[in-house]
Amino acid sequence: MNVIFLGPPGSGKGTQAHKTSQDLGIPRLSTGDMLREHMKNDTPLGREARAFVEAGQLVPDGVVIGMIRERLAEPDCAQGVIFDGFPRTDAQAEALAKIVRIDRVLNLTIEDEAIVNRMKGRRVCPACGFTSHTSWLDGKEDCPKCGENLTIRKDDAPETVLERLKVYHAQTKPLIAYYQAQGLLESVDSGGDVADVEERVRKALR
Ligand code: ADP
């Protein structure tokens, strides 16, 4: 089963895709995580991507499509995958359609205002990738999973968040109609508690 999580930045795609990947026992492919890993390791791809990511812009299609194509060729992807943050443009969706069959697209919906609040409080662990929010951390500054100091993603700066939202509306939102036309789209209300959203996601995948 191949599932796409679609939705604006901060809609909880990563959190929900992670949970679904555990539930279904298939890998989660997050282009955002892959790009951050390249940037951390200062690879040529990471160096190419950095300026785009930090400005809140999309990395060129060819770069992310190549990255996904390579990852999909690995054996653990044979039973299906969860796509998190990919595709984000028409060209990416068209390229993906030529590589795998998509079974379901979950569109996480949330107001722009709630997004800005979520991203203001987002904290991430640079070591293990754990993502959390200040409202759940009780003032703690270390990762509850591995103890590393939690950090703020550079592209979560308020002005960059606004740019990412603009980019989402212009370039990614049209994919809702694209997948709707193929009868693959399920909308999931992504507001409220993580556990409530998880339940809605499970229902949408049943
Ligand atoms: P969010 O969904 O919160 O924006 P991501 O981790 O998915 O976070 O993405 C972070 C950044 O990585 C994006 O703003 C963009 O610069 C880059 N990126 C991630 N996925 C893609 C993609 N499919 N195409 C182009 N750029 C991408």
JSON list of C-alpha atoms and ligand atoms in Angstrom, two decimals:
[
{"chain": "A", "resi": 1, "resn": "MET", "atom": "CA", "xyz": [0.00, 0.00, 0.00]},
{"chain": "A", "resi": 2, "resn": "ASN", "atom": "CA", "xyz": [1.41, 3.41, -0.99]},
{"chain": "A", "resi": 3, "resn": "VAL", "atom": "CA", "xyz": [0.00, 6.37, 0.93]},
{"chain": "A", "resi": 4, "resn": "ILE", "atom": "CA", "xyz": [0.72, 10.08, 0.50]},
{"chain": "A", "resi": 5, "resn": "PHE", "atom": "CA", "xyz": [0.33, 12.56, 3.36]},
{"chain": "A", "resi": 6, "resn": "LEU", "atom": "CA", "xyz": [-0.53, 15.92, 1.85]},
{"chain": "A", "resi": 7, "resn": "GLY", "atom": "CA", "xyz": [-1.02, 19.16, 3.76]},
{"chain": "A", "resi": 8, "resn": "PRO", "atom": "CA", "xyz": [0.51, 22.52, 4.60]},
{"chain": "A", "resi": 9, "resn": "PRO", "atom": "CA", "xyz": [3.73, 22.83, 6.62]},
{"chain": "A", "resi": 10, "resn": "GLY", "atom": "CA", "xyz": [2.93, 22.33, 10.29]},
{"chain": "A", "resi": 11, "resn": "SER", "atom": "CA", "xyz": [-0.23, 20.33, 9.62]},
{"chain": "A", "resi": 12, "resn": "GLY", "atom": "CA", "xyz": [1.23, 17.38, 11.49]},
{"chain": "A", "resi": 13, "resn": "LYS", "atom": "CA", "xyz": [2.17, 15.34, 8.42]},
{"chain": "A", "resi": 14, "resn": "GLY", "atom": "CA", "xyz": [5.41, 14.14, 9.94]},
{"chain": "A", "resi": 15, "resn": "THR", "atom": "CA", "xyz": [3.84, 13.07, 13.25]},
{"chain": "A", "resi": 16, "resn": "GLN", "atom": "CA", "xyz": [0.93, 11.28, 11.58]},
{"chain": "A", "resi": 17, "resn": "ALA", "atom": "CA", "xyz": [3.03, 9.72, 8.83]},
{"chain": "A", "resi": 18, "resn": "HIS", "atom": "CA", "xyz": [5.42, 8.37, 11.48]},
{"chain": "A", "resi": 19, "resn": "LYS", "atom": "CA", "xyz": [2.57, 6.76, 13.44]},
{"chain": "A", "resi": 20, "resn": "THR", "atom": "CA", "xyz": [0.99, 5.30, 10.30]},
{"chain": "A", "resi": 21, "resn": "SER", "atom": "CA", "xyz": [4.34, 3.91, 9.21]},
{"chain": "A", "resi": 22, "resn": "GLN", "atom": "CA", "xyz": [4.58, 2.06, 12.57]},
{"chain": "A", "resi": 23, "resn": "ASP", "atom": "CA", "xyz": [0.96, 0.85, 12.37]},
{"chain": "A", "resi": 24, "resn": "LEU", "atom": "CA", "xyz": [1.30, -0.48, 8.82]},
{"chain": "A", "resi": 25, "resn": "GLY", "atom": "CA", "xyz": [4.91, -1.67, 9.17]},
{"chain": "A", "resi": 26, "resn": "ILE", "atom": "CA", "xyz": [6.09, 0.13, 6.04]},
{"chain": "A", "resi": 27, "resn": "PRO", "atom": "CA", "xyz": [8.75, 2.87, 5.82]},
{"chain": "A", "resi": 28, "resn": "ARG", "atom": "CA", "xyz": [8.06, 6.61, 5.93]},
{"chain": "A", "resi": 29, "resn": "LEU", "atom": "CA", "xyz": [9.83, 8.57, 3.21]},
{"chain": "A", "resi": 30, "resn": "SER", "atom": "CA", "xyz": [10.18, 12.20, 4.29]},
{"chain": "A", "resi": 31, "resn": "THR", "atom": "CA", "xyz": [11.92, 14.40, 1.75]},
{"chain": "A", "resi": 32, "resn": "GLY", "atom": "CA", "xyz": [12.29, 17.08, 4.47]},
{"chain": "A", "resi": 33, "resn": "ASP", "atom": "CA", "xyz": [14.17, 14.64, 6.75]},
{"chain": "A", "resi": 34, "resn": "MET", "atom": "CA", "xyz": [16.28, 13.36, 3.86]},
{"chain": "A", "resi": 35, "resn": "LEU", "atom": "CA", "xyz": [17.26, 16.92, 2.89]},
{"chain": "A", "resi": 36, "resn": "ARG", "atom": "CA", "xyz": [18.09, 17.84, 6.50]},
{"chain": "A", "resi": 37, "resn": "GLU", "atom": "CA", "xyz": [20.27, 14.71, 6.77]},
{"chain": "A", "resi": 38, "resn": "HIS", "atom": "CA", "xyz": [22.16, 15.74, 3.61]},
{"chain": "A", "resi": 39, "resn": "MET", "atom": "CA", "xyz": [22.54, 19.27, 5.00]},
{"chain": "A", "resi": 40, "resn": "LYS", "atom": "CA", "xyz": [23.81, 17.95, 8.35]},
{"chain": "A", "resi": 41, "resn": "ASN", "atom": "CA", "xyz": [26.37, 15.76, 6.59]},
{"chain": "A", "resi": 42, "resn": "ASP", "atom": "CA", "xyz": [27.29, 18.60, 4.22]},
{"chain": "A", "resi": 43, "resn": "THR", "atom": "CA", "xyz": [26.96, 16.40, 1.12]},
{"chain": "A", "resi": 44, "resn": "PRO", "atom": "CA", "xyz": [26.94, 18.03, -2.36]},
{"chain": "A", "resi": 45, "resn": "LEU", "atom": "CA", "xyz": [23.14, 17.54, -2.44]},
{"chain": "A", "resi": 46, "resn": "GLY", "atom": "CA", "xyz": [22.86, 19.12, 1.02]},
{"chain": "A", "resi": 47, "resn": "ARG", "atom": "CA", "xyz": [24.92, 22.10, -0.08]},
{"chain": "A", "resi": 48, "resn": "GLU", "atom": "CA", "xyz": [22.68, 22.54, -3.13]},
{"chain": "A", "resi": 49, "resn": "ALA", "atom": "CA", "xyz": [19.49, 22.32, -1.04]},
{"chain": "A", "resi": 50, "resn": "ARG", "atom": "CA", "xyz": [20.43, 24.48, 1.93]},
{"chain": "A", "resi": 51, "resn": "ALA", "atom": "CA", "xyz": [19.70, 27.94, 0.50]},
{"chain": "A", "resi": 52, "resn": "PHE", "atom": "CA", "xyz": [16.25, 26.84, -0.72]},
{"chain": "A", "resi": 53, "resn": "VAL", "atom": "CA", "xyz": [15.26, 25.15, 2.55]},
{"chain": "A", "resi": 54, "resn": "GLU", "atom": "CA", "xyz": [16.44, 28.02, 4.72]},
{"chain": "A", "resi": 55, "resn": "ALA", "atom": "CA", "xyz": [14.57, 30.56, 2.57]},
{"chain": "A", "resi": 56, "resn": "GLY", "atom": "CA", "xyz": [11.35, 28.53, 2.80]},
{"chain": "A", "resi": 57, "resn": "GLN", "atom": "CA", "xyz": [11.47, 27.75, -0.93]},
{"chain": "A", "resi": 58, "resn": "LEU", "atom": "CA", "xyz": [11.12, 24.36, -2.57]},
{"chain": "A", "resi": 59, "resn": "VAL", "atom": "CA", "xyz": [14.24, 22.48, -3.56]},
{"chain": "A", "resi": 60, "resn": "PRO", "atom": "CA", "xyz": [14.34, 21.92, -7.37]},
{"chain": "A", "resi": 61, "resn": "ASP", "atom": "CA", "xyz": [12.11, 19.04, -8.54]},
{"chain": "A", "resi": 62, "resn": "GLY", "atom": "CA", "xyz": [14.98, 17.10, -10.14]},
{"chain": "A", "resi": 63, "resn": "VAL", "atom": "CA", "xyz": [16.84, 16.92, -6.83]},
{"chain": "A", "resi": 64, "resn": "VAL", "atom": "CA", "xyz": [13.95, 15.57, -4.74]},
{"chain": "A", "resi": 65, "resn": "ILE", "atom": "CA", "xyz": [12.64, 13.26, -7.47]},
{"chain": "A", "resi": 66, "resn": "GLY", "atom": "CA", "xyz": [16.13, 11.72, -7.80]},
{"chain": "A", "resi": 67, "resn": "MET", "atom": "CA", "xyz": [16.31, 11.27, -4.04]},
{"chain": "A", "resi": 68, "resn": "ILE", "atom": "CA", "xyz": [12.90, 9.53, -3.88]},
{"chain": "A", "resi": 69, "resn": "ARG", "atom": "CA", "xyz": [13.63, 7.36, -6.91]},
{"chain": "A", "resi": 70, "resn": "GLU", "atom": "CA", "xyz": [16.82, 6.08, -5.30]},
{"chain": "A", "resi": 71, "resn": "ARG", "atom": "CA", "xyz": [15.13, 5.42, -1.96]},
{"chain": "A", "resi": 72, "resn": "LEU", "atom": "CA", "xyz": [12.22, 3.54, -3.58]},
{"chain": "A", "resi": 73, "resn": "ALA", "atom": "CA", "xyz": [14.67, 1.12, -5.17]},
{"chain": "A", "resi": 74, "resn": "GLU", "atom": "CA", "xyz": [15.72, -0.15, -1.72]},
{"chain": "A", "resi": 75, "resn": "PRO", "atom": "CA", "xyz": [14.26, -3.53, -0.70]},
{"chain": "A", "resi": 76, "resn": "ASP", "atom": "CA", "xyz": [12.35, -2.30, 2.38]},
{"chain": "A", "resi": 77, "resn": "CYS", "atom": "CA", "xyz": [10.08, -0.24, 0.08]},
{"chain": "A", "resi": 78, "resn": "ALA", "atom": "CA", "xyz": [8.77, -3.29, -1.79]},
{"chain": "A", "resi": 79, "resn": "GLN", "atom": "CA", "xyz": [5.60, -3.65, 0.32]},
{"chain": "A", "resi": 80, "resn": "GLY", "atom": "CA", "xyz": [4.67, 0.02, 0.04]},
{"chain": "A", "resi": 81, "resn": "VAL", "atom": "CA", "xyz": [5.65, 3.28, 1.70]},
{"chain": "A", "resi": 82, "resn": "ILE", "atom": "CA", "xyz": [4.26, 6.39, 3.36]},
{"chain": "A", "resi": 83, "resn": "PHE", "atom": "CA", "xyz": [5.21, 9.58, 1.52]},
{"chain": "A", "resi": 84, "resn": "ASP", "atom": "CA", "xyz": [5.62, 12.55, 3.86]},
{"chain": "A", "resi": 85, "resn": "GLY", "atom": "CA", "xyz": [6.17, 15.93, 2.21]},
{"chain": "A", "resi": 86, "resn": "PHE", "atom": "CA", "xyz": [6.40, 14.48, -1.30]},
{"chain": "A", "resi": 87, "resn": "PRO", "atom": "CA", "xyz": [5.08, 15.21, -3.89]},
{"chain": "A", "resi": 88, "resn": "ARG", "atom": "CA", "xyz": [4.87, 18.97, -3.47]},
{"chain": "A", "resi": 89, "resn": "THR", "atom": "CA", "xyz": [4.54, 20.11, -7.11]},
{"chain": "A", "resi": 90, "resn": "ASP", "atom": "CA", "xyz": [2.72, 18.91, -10.25]},
{"chain": "A", "resi": 91, "resn": "ALA", "atom": "CA", "xyz": [6.01, 17.78, -11.76]},
{"chain": "A", "resi": 92, "resn": "GLN", "atom": "CA", "xyz": [6.81, 15.68, -8.66]},
{"chain": "A", "resi": 93, "resn": "ALA", "atom": "CA", "xyz": [3.34, 14.07, -8.73]},
{"chain": "A", "resi": 94, "resn": "GLU", "atom": "CA", "xyz": [3.68, 13.24, -12.43]},
{"chain": "A", "resi": 95, "resn": "ALA", "atom": "CA", "xyz": [7.13, 11.74, -11.88]},
{"chain": "A", "resi": 96, "resn": "LEU", "atom": "CA", "xyz": [5.90, 9.67, -8.92]},
{"chain": "A", "resi": 97, "resn": "ALA", "atom": "CA", "xyz": [2.96, 8.31, -10.92]},
{"chain": "A", "resi": 98, "resn": "LYS", "atom": "CA", "xyz": [5.48, 6.81, -13.33]},
{"chain": "A", "resi": 99, "resn": "ILE", "atom": "CA", "xyz": [7.34, 4.99, -10.55]},
{"chain": "A", "resi": 100, "resn": "VAL", "atom": "CA", "xyz": [4.64, 3.57, -8.21]},
{"chain": "A", "resi": 101, "resn": "ARG", "atom": "CA", "xyz": [0.89, 3.17, -7.94]},
{"chain": "A", "resi": 102, "resn": "ILE", "atom": "CA", "xyz": [-0.66, 5.39, -5.27]},
{"chain": "A", "resi": 103, "resn": "ASP", "atom": "CA", "xyz": [-3.48, 3.83, -3.23]},
{"chain": "A", "resi": 104, "resn": "ARG", "atom": "CA", "xyz": [-4.56, 6.67, -0.98]},
{"chain": "A", "resi": 105, "resn": "VAL", "atom": "CA", "xyz": [-3.85, 10.37, -0.41]},
{"chain": "A", "resi": 106, "resn": "LEU", "atom": "CA", "xyz": [-4.64, 11.83, 3.00]},
{"chain": "A", "resi": 107, "resn": "ASN", "atom": "CA", "xyz": [-5.07, 15.57, 2.92]},
{"chain": "A", "resi": 108, "resn": "LEU", "atom": "CA", "xyz": [-4.51, 17.03, 6.40]},
{"chain": "A", "resi": 109, "resn": "THR", "atom": "CA", "xyz": [-6.48, 20.23, 6.75]},
{"chain": "A", "resi": 110, "resn": "ILE", "atom": "CA", "xyz": [-5.78, 23.05, 9.20]},
{"chain": "A", "resi": 111, "resn": "GLU", "atom": "CA", "xyz": [-6.13, 26.85, 9.36]},
{"chain": "A", "resi": 112, "resn": "ASP", "atom": "CA", "xyz": [-3.08, 28.96, 8.52]},
{"chain": "A", "resi": 113, "resn": "GLU", "atom": "CA", "xyz": [-3.37, 30.66, 11.92]},
{"chain": "A", "resi": 114, "resn": "ALA", "atom": "CA", "xyz": [-3.06, 27.39, 13.82]},
{"chain": "A", "resi": 115, "resn": "ILE", "atom": "CA", "xyz": [-0.06, 26.47, 11.68]},
{"chain": "A", "resi": 116, "resn": "VAL", "atom": "CA", "xyz": [1.86, 29.58, 12.69]},
{"chain": "A", "resi": 117, "resn": "ASN", "atom": "CA", "xyz": [1.24, 28.80, 16.38]},
{"chain": "A", "resi": 118, "resn": "ARG", "atom": "CA", "xyz": [2.30, 25.19, 15.99]},
{"chain": "A", "resi": 119, "resn": "MET", "atom": "CA", "xyz": [5.55, 26.10, 14.27]},
{"chain": "A", "resi": 120, "resn": "LYS", "atom": "CA", "xyz": [6.39, 28.83, 16.78]},
{"chain": "A", "resi": 121, "resn": "GLY", "atom": "CA", "xyz": [6.61, 26.14, 19.47]},
{"chain": "A", "resi": 122, "resn": "ARG", "atom": "CA", "xyz": [8.12, 23.32, 17.42]},
{"chain": "A", "resi": 123, "resn": "ARG", "atom": "CA", "xyz": [11.30, 21.76, 18.84]},
{"chain": "A", "resi": 124, "resn": "VAL", "atom": "CA", "xyz": [13.32, 19.04, 17.15]},
{"chain": "A", "resi": 125, "resn": "CYS", "atom": "CA", "xyz": [16.07, 16.73, 18.30]},
{"chain": "A", "resi": 126, "resn": "PRO", "atom": "CA", "xyz": [19.16, 17.07, 16.07]},
{"chain": "A", "resi": 127, "resn": "ALA", "atom": "CA", "xyz": [20.32, 13.58, 17.10]},
{"chain": "A", "resi": 128, "resn": "CYS", "atom": "CA", "xyz": [17.28, 11.29, 16.82]},
{"chain": "A", "resi": 129, "resn": "GLY", "atom": "CA", "xyz": [14.76, 13.42, 14.90]},
{"chain": "A", "resi": 130, "resn": "PHE", "atom": "CA", "xyz": [12.15, 13.46, 17.70]},
{"chain": "A", "resi": 131, "resn": "THR", "atom": "CA", "xyz": [9.72, 16.35, 17.12]},
{"chain": "A", "resi": 132, "resn": "SER", "atom": "CA", "xyz": [7.73, 18.04, 19.85]},
{"chain": "A", "resi": 133, "resn": "HIS", "atom": "CA", "xyz": [6.04, 21.27, 20.91]},
{"chain": "A", "resi": 134, "resn": "THR", "atom": "CA", "xyz": [6.82, 23.56, 23.85]},
{"chain": "A", "resi": 135, "resn": "SER", "atom": "CA", "xyz": [3.28, 23.05, 25.17]},
{"chain": "A", "resi": 136, "resn": "TRP", "atom": "CA", "xyz": [4.03, 19.34, 25.71]},
{"chain": "A", "resi": 137, "resn": "LEU", "atom": "CA", "xyz": [7.57, 19.75, 27.06]},
{"chain": "A", "resi": 138, "resn": "ASP", "atom": "CA", "xyz": [6.87, 21.34, 30.49]},
{"chain": "A", "resi": 139, "resn": "GLY", "atom": "CA", "xyz": [9.83, 23.68, 30.09]},
{"chain": "A", "resi": 140, "resn": "LYS", "atom": "CA", "xyz": [12.22, 20.79, 29.38]},
{"chain": "A", "resi": 141, "resn": "GLU", "atom": "CA", "xyz": [14.93, 21.58, 26.83]},
{"chain": "A", "resi": 142, "resn": "ASP", "atom": "CA", "xyz": [16.34, 18.07, 26.32]},
{"chain": "A", "resi": 143, "resn": "CYS", "atom": "CA", "xyz": [15.03, 15.30, 24.11]},
{"chain": "A", "resi": 144, "resn": "PRO", "atom": "CA", "xyz": [12.84, 12.91, 26.15]},
{"chain": "A", "resi": 145, "resn": "LYS", "atom": "CA", "xyz": [14.02, 10.05, 23.90]},
{"chain": "A", "resi": 146, "resn": "CYS", "atom": "CA", "xyz": [17.80, 10.48, 23.79]},
{"chain": "A", "resi": 147, "resn": "GLY", "atom": "CA", "xyz": [18.70, 13.41, 26.06]},
{"chain": "A", "resi": 148, "resn": "GLU", "atom": "CA", "xyz": [20.22, 15.66, 23.35]},
{"chain": "A", "resi": 149, "resn": "ASN", "atom": "CA", "xyz": [19.49, 19.40, 23.51]},
{"chain": "A", "resi": 150, "resn": "LEU", "atom": "CA", "xyz": [16.34, 20.17, 21.47]},
{"chain": "A", "resi": 151, "resn": "THR", "atom": "CA", "xyz": [16.68, 22.82, 18.77]},
{"chain": "A", "resi": 152, "resn": "ILE", "atom": "CA", "xyz": [14.48, 25.13, 16.70]},
{"chain": "A", "resi": 153, "resn": "ARG", "atom": "CA", "xyz": [14.50, 24.41, 12.97]},
{"chain": "A", "resi": 154, "resn": "LYS", "atom": "CA", "xyz": [16.04, 27.37, 11.13]},
{"chain": "A", "resi": 155, "resn": "ASP", "atom": "CA", "xyz": [13.14, 27.41, 8.66]},
{"chain": "A", "resi": 156, "resn": "ASP", "atom": "CA", "xyz": [10.65, 27.74, 11.55]},
{"chain": "A", "resi": 157, "resn": "ALA", "atom": "CA", "xyz": [11.59, 31.42, 11.93]},
{"chain": "A", "resi": 158, "resn": "PRO", "atom": "CA", "xyz": [8.27, 33.34, 11.67]},
{"chain": "A", "resi": 159, "resn": "GLU", "atom": "CA", "xyz": [9.07, 35.10, 8.38]},
{"chain": "A", "resi": 160, "resn": "THR", "atom": "CA", "xyz": [10.21, 31.82, 6.80]},
{"chain": "A", "resi": 161, "resn": "VAL", "atom": "CA", "xyz": [7.03, 30.09, 7.99]},
{"chain": "A", "resi": 162, "resn": "LEU", "atom": "CA", "xyz": [4.96, 32.73, 6.14]},
{"chain": "A", "resi": 163, "resn": "GLU", "atom": "CA", "xyz": [7.04, 32.16, 3.00]},
{"chain": "A", "resi": 164, "resn": "ARG", "atom": "CA", "xyz": [6.56, 28.37, 3.27]},
{"chain": "A", "resi": 165, "resn": "LEU", "atom": "CA", "xyz": [2.80, 28.88, 3.57]},
{"chain": "A", "resi": 166, "resn": "LYS", "atom": "CA", "xyz": [2.83, 31.08, 0.47]},
{"chain": "A", "resi": 167, "resn": "VAL", "atom": "CA", "xyz": [4.77, 28.42, -1.42]},
{"chain": "A", "resi": 168, "resn": "TYR", "atom": "CA", "xyz": [2.34, 25.74, -0.20]},
{"chain": "A", "resi": 169, "resn": "HIS", "atom": "CA", "xyz": [-0.70, 27.67, -1.46]},
{"chain": "A", "resi": 170, "resn": "ALA", "atom": "CA", "xyz": [0.89, 28.41, -4.84]},
{"chain": "A", "resi": 171, "resn": "GLN", "atom": "CA", "xyz": [2.63, 25.12, -5.63]},
{"chain": "A", "resi": 172, "resn": "THR", "atom": "CA", "xyz": [1.36, 22.25, -3.49]},
{"chain": "A", "resi": 173, "resn": "LYS", "atom": "CA", "xyz": [-2.32, 23.00, -2.91]},
{"chain": "A", "resi": 174, "resn": "PRO", "atom": "CA", "xyz": [-3.20, 22.28, -6.58]},
{"chain": "A", "resi": 175, "resn": "LEU", "atom": "CA", "xyz": [-2.31, 18.63, -5.86]},
{"chain": "A", "resi": 176, "resn": "ILE", "atom": "CA", "xyz": [-5.54, 18.33, -3.84]},
{"chain": "A", "resi": 177, "resn": "ALA", "atom": "CA", "xyz": [-7.58, 18.67, -7.05]},
{"chain": "A", "resi": 178, "resn": "TYR", "atom": "CA", "xyz": [-5.11, 16.46, -8.94]},
{"chain": "A", "resi": 179, "resn": "TYR", "atom": "CA", "xyz": [-5.62, 13.52, -6.55]},
{"chain": "A", "resi": 180, "resn": "GLN", "atom": "CA", "xyz": [-9.31, 14.24, -6.05]},
{"chain": "A", "resi": 181, "resn": "ALA", "atom": "CA", "xyz": [-9.82, 13.83, -9.79]},
{"chain": "A", "resi": 182, "resn": "GLN", "atom": "CA", "xyz": [-8.25, 10.37, -9.50]},
{"chain": "A", "resi": 183, "resn": "GLY", "atom": "CA", "xyz": [-10.62, 9.42, -6.66]},
{"chain": "A", "resi": 184, "resn": "LEU", "atom": "CA", "xyz": [-7.71, 8.94, -4.23]},
{"chain": "A", "resi": 185, "resn": "LEU", "atom": "CA", "xyz": [-8.22, 11.84, -1.84]},
{"chain": "A", "resi": 186, "resn": "GLU", "atom": "CA", "xyz": [-9.45, 11.60, 1.77]},
{"chain": "A", "resi": 187, "resn": "SER", "atom": "CA", "xyz": [-9.54, 14.80, 3.82]},
{"chain": "A", "resi": 188, "resn": "VAL", "atom": "CA", "xyz": [-8.64, 14.56, 7.49]},
{"chain": "A", "resi": 189, "resn": "ASP", "atom": "CA", "xyz": [-9.21, 17.38, 9.98]},
{"chain": "A", "resi": 190, "resn": "SER", "atom": "CA", "xyz": [-5.78, 17.91, 11.52]},
{"chain": "A", "resi": 191, "resn": "GLY", "atom": "CA", "xyz": [-6.86, 20.31, 14.30]},
{"chain": "A", "resi": 192, "resn": "GLY", "atom": "CA", "xyz": [-6.84, 19.40, 17.98]},
{"chain": "A", "resi": 193, "resn": "ASP", "atom": "CA", "xyz": [-5.00, 16.65, 19.88]},
{"chain": "A", "resi": 194, "resn": "VAL", "atom": "CA", "xyz": [-2.50, 14.35, 18.20]},
{"chain": "A", "resi": 195, "resn": "ALA", "atom": "CA", "xyz": [-4.43, 11.29, 19.46]},
{"chain": "A", "resi": 196, "resn": "ASP", "atom": "CA", "xyz": [-7.69, 12.55, 17.92]},
{"chain": "A", "resi": 197, "resn": "VAL", "atom": "CA", "xyz": [-5.99, 13.16, 14.59]},
{"chain": "A", "resi": 198, "resn": "GLU", "atom": "CA", "xyz": [-4.43, 9.67, 14.75]},
{"chain": "A", "resi": 199, "resn": "GLU", "atom": "CA", "xyz": [-7.90, 8.18, 15.15]},
{"chain": "A", "resi": 200, "resn": "ARG", "atom": "CA", "xyz": [-9.21, 10.17, 12.14]},
{"chain": "A", "resi": 201, "resn": "VAL", "atom": "CA", "xyz": [-6.24, 8.99, 10.07]},
{"chain": "A", "resi": 202, "resn": "ARG", "atom": "CA", "xyz": [-6.85, 5.35, 11.02]},
{"chain": "A", "resi": 203, "resn": "LYS", "atom": "CA", "xyz": [-10.50, 5.73, 10.01]},
{"chain": "A", "resi": 204, "resn": "ALA", "atom": "CA", "xyz": [-9.57, 7.31, 6.67]},
{"chain": "A", "resi": 205, "resn": "LEU", "atom": "CA", "xyz": [-7.24, 4.40, 5.89]},
{"chain": "A", "resi": 206, "resn": "ARG", "atom": "CA", "xyz": [-9.70, 1.65, 6.77]},
{"chain": "B", "resi": 1, "resn": "ADP", "atom": "P1", "xyz": [7.19, 21.10, 6.53]},
{"chain": "B", "resi": 1, "resn": "ADP", "atom": "O1", "xyz": [6.19, 20.11, 5.99]},
{"chain": "B", "resi": 1, "resn": "ADP", "atom": "O2", "xyz": [6.93, 21.43, 7.96]},
{"chain": "B", "resi": 1, "resn": "ADP", "atom": "O3", "xyz": [7.40, 22.30, 5.66]},
{"chain": "B", "resi": 1, "resn": "ADP", "atom": "P2", "xyz": [9.43, 19.45, 5.66]},
{"chain": "B", "resi": 1, "resn": "ADP", "atom": "O4", "xyz": [10.41, 18.86, 6.57]},
{"chain": "B", "resi": 1, "resn": "ADP", "atom": "O5", "xyz": [8.52, 18.53, 4.92]},
{"chain": "B", "resi": 1, "resn": "ADP", "atom": "O6", "xyz": [8.61, 20.43, 6.59]},
{"chain": "B", "resi": 1, "resn": "ADP", "atom": "O7", "xyz": [10.15, 20.37, 4.58]},
{"chain": "B", "resi": 1, "resn": "ADP", "atom": "C1", "xyz": [11.11, 21.33, 4.93]},
{"chain": "B", "resi": 1, "resn": "ADP", "atom": "C2", "xyz": [11.69, 22.00, 3.68]},
{"chain": "B", "resi": 1, "resn": "ADP", "atom": "O8", "xyz": [12.38, 21.01, 2.87]},
{"chain": "B", "resi": 1, "resn": "ADP", "atom": "C3", "xyz": [10.69, 22.61, 2.71]},
{"chain": "B", "resi": 1, "resn": "ADP", "atom": "O9", "xyz": [10.30, 23.91, 3.10]},
{"chain": "B", "resi": 1, "resn": "ADP", "atom": "C4", "xyz": [11.48, 22.58, 1.40]},
{"chain": "B", "resi": 1, "resn": "ADP", "atom": "O10", "xyz": [12.44, 23.61, 1.36]},
{"chain": "B", "resi": 1, "resn": "ADP", "atom": "C5", "xyz": [12.22, 21.26, 1.47]},
{"chain": "B", "resi": 1, "resn": "ADP", "atom": "N1", "xyz": [11.42, 20.16, 0.88]},
{"chain": "B", "resi": 1, "resn": "ADP", "atom": "C6", "xyz": [10.90, 19.10, 1.55]},
{"chain": "B", "resi": 1, "resn": "ADP", "atom": "N2", "xyz": [10.24, 18.28, 0.71]},
{"chain": "B", "resi": 1, "resn": "ADP", "atom": "C7", "xyz": [10.32, 18.84, -0.53]},
{"chain": "B", "resi": 1, "resn": "ADP", "atom": "C8", "xyz": [9.82, 18.50, -1.82]},
{"chain": "B", "resi": 1, "resn": "ADP", "atom": "N3", "xyz": [9.08, 17.42, -2.00]},
{"chain": "B", "resi": 1, "resn": "ADP", "atom": "N4", "xyz": [10.11, 19.33, -2.85]},
{"chain": "B", "resi": 1, "resn": "ADP", "atom": "C9", "xyz": [10.85, 20.44, -2.68]},
{"chain": "B", "resi": 1, "resn": "ADP", "atom": "N5", "xyz": [11.34, 20.81, -1.50]},
{"chain": "B", "resi": 1, "resn": "ADP", "atom": "C10", "xyz": [11.10, 20.04, -0.42]}
]
